[in-house]
XYZ file of C-alpha atoms in Angstrom:
161
model
C -176.876 15.478 -33.995
C -176.522 19.201 -33.437
C -180.227 20.046 -33.639
C -181.108 17.446 -31.013
C -178.360 18.766 -28.718
C -179.686 22.332 -29.114
C -183.209 21.145 -28.226
C -181.929 19.292 -25.158
C -180.007 22.364 -24.041
C -183.040 24.630 -24.491
C -185.177 22.157 -22.534
C -182.660 22.004 -19.704
C -182.360 25.789 -19.530
C -186.160 26.073 -19.517
C -186.423 23.699 -16.554
C -183.796 25.516 -14.500
C -185.533 27.367 -11.668
C -184.828 31.081 -11.488
C -184.778 33.101 -8.312
C -187.529 35.750 -8.242
C -186.310 39.323 -8.569
C -187.842 40.307 -5.209
C -185.847 37.581 -3.454
C -182.617 38.714 -5.135
C -183.228 42.345 -4.150
C -184.029 41.330 -0.564
C -180.774 39.364 -0.476
C -178.830 42.427 -1.652
C -180.445 44.569 1.060
C -179.872 42.024 3.835
C -176.318 41.252 2.778
C -175.171 44.856 2.573
C -176.963 45.829 5.783
C -175.376 42.922 7.623
C -171.916 43.835 6.353
C -172.394 47.428 7.543
C -173.228 46.128 11.006
C -170.373 43.613 10.883
C -167.845 46.359 10.160
C -169.049 48.395 13.144
C -171.753 50.606 11.669
C -174.900 51.742 13.395
C -178.466 50.809 12.534
C -178.720 53.981 10.454
C -175.579 52.966 8.563
C -177.072 49.514 7.977
C -180.213 51.123 6.572
C -178.129 53.251 4.211
C -176.048 50.219 3.263
C -179.255 48.373 2.450
C -180.391 51.234 0.212
C -177.030 51.180 -1.557
C -177.273 47.401 -1.904
C -180.739 47.756 -3.372
C -179.351 50.181 -5.956
C -176.598 47.724 -6.864
C -179.186 44.940 -7.042
C -181.181 46.981 -9.536
C -178.324 48.344 -11.642
C -175.996 45.369 -12.064
C -178.594 42.868 -13.389
C -179.883 45.566 -15.745
C -176.361 46.066 -17.094
C -175.977 42.296 -17.398
C -179.064 42.147 -19.602
C -177.551 44.905 -21.749
C -174.466 42.729 -22.216
C -171.913 45.011 -20.568
C -168.617 43.615 -19.402
C -167.611 42.759 -15.860
C -165.351 45.780 -15.343
C -168.039 48.258 -16.372
C -170.659 46.585 -14.155
C -168.299 46.731 -11.179
C -167.482 50.364 -11.906
C -171.130 51.421 -12.175
C -171.997 49.460 -9.025
C -169.188 51.161 -7.109
C -170.279 54.537 -8.460
C -173.869 53.970 -7.288
C -172.643 52.898 -3.841
C -170.370 55.901 -3.460
C -172.910 58.423 -4.715
C -175.784 57.103 -2.610
C -173.665 56.721 0.515
C -172.400 60.294 0.197
C -175.891 61.619 -0.430
C -177.470 59.735 2.439
C -174.687 60.726 4.816
C -174.962 64.366 3.752
C -178.716 64.257 4.369
C -178.061 62.984 7.896
C -179.565 59.549 7.359
C -176.237 57.734 7.639
C -173.439 58.410 10.095
C -170.270 56.752 8.751
C -169.806 56.993 4.996
C -166.803 54.662 5.026
C -168.711 51.835 6.710
C -171.728 52.313 4.451
C -169.585 52.112 1.315
C -167.572 49.163 2.610
C -170.701 47.205 3.469
C -172.418 48.105 0.211
C -169.587 47.126 -2.113
C -169.216 43.746 -0.435
C -172.133 42.568 -2.568
C -169.837 42.920 -5.568
C -166.656 41.528 -4.005
C -165.209 38.681 -6.097
C -164.884 36.210 -3.230
C -165.935 33.123 -5.168
C -163.631 34.014 -8.049
C -160.675 34.331 -5.675
C -161.553 30.974 -4.106
C -161.691 29.345 -7.540
C -158.386 31.003 -8.449
C -156.721 29.420 -5.425
C -158.278 26.037 -6.134
C -157.094 26.089 -9.755
C -153.566 27.141 -8.835
C -153.312 24.437 -6.158
C -154.575 21.871 -8.652
C -151.865 22.927 -11.100
C -154.150 24.584 -13.645
C -152.162 27.808 -13.894
C -153.842 29.289 -16.980
C -157.341 28.990 -15.566
C -156.124 30.294 -12.213
C -154.441 33.321 -13.755
C -157.567 34.157 -15.742
C -159.620 34.053 -12.549
C -157.026 36.207 -10.773
C -157.211 38.783 -13.570
C -161.013 38.749 -13.327
C -160.905 39.334 -9.566
C -158.360 42.146 -9.897
C -160.345 43.851 -12.647
C -163.529 43.588 -10.599
C -161.805 45.132 -7.589
C -160.287 47.871 -9.729
C -163.675 48.639 -11.262
C -165.338 48.906 -7.860
C -162.545 51.159 -6.582
C -162.608 53.335 -9.694
C -166.376 53.783 -9.615
C -166.430 54.573 -5.917
C -163.503 56.955 -6.226
C -165.099 58.836 -9.120
C -168.367 59.180 -7.194
C -166.638 60.491 -4.068
C -164.490 62.889 -6.093
C -167.564 64.151 -7.912
C -169.452 64.681 -4.661
C -166.459 66.463 -3.160
C -166.035 68.707 -6.220
C -169.726 69.607 -6.526
C -170.876 69.808 -2.922
C -167.605 69.935 -1.007
C -169.118 67.533 1.520
C -166.215 65.160 2.059
C-alpha cells in the first residue's frame, strides 16, 4: 500500500550516506584550482580559482536548499566567480582574470548532463535528450549571464577591466 511504500522510501533515504560539507567544499577548491592550472594559470591564479570555487561551493548548495531553479543557481554562481576573480585580480592576488574565471566556472559546467543528452539521443529517446540539452544550454547561459553581469558591474564601478 501507499503508506508502506512511503515508509520504505523514507528508510532508504535515511540510510543513504551523505558527503560531509567540508569534503564537498574541499572538492570545489581542488577542482577549480586544478582547472586554473590546467588552462595555463599560475599558482596565484590557482589560489584565486580555489577561493572562487569555495564561494560557489557555499552559494549553490544554499540556493538549492532555498529551492531556486537551475538557471538562477548557475547565474548566481557565475556572478560570484566573476566578482571574486575581478576583485582578487585587482588586489594583485591573481594574475590572469580570464583563467581564474574559466577554472572557477568549470565546477558548474553541465558535463554530465551533456553526456546523458548524447546517450539518450543515440538510444533514440529524443524527448529526454532534448530536455537534457535544454538544461545544459540554460545552465551555460546562466553562468555566462552571471559572469558577464559581474564583469560589467566591476568595469562600470571601478573601471578595472
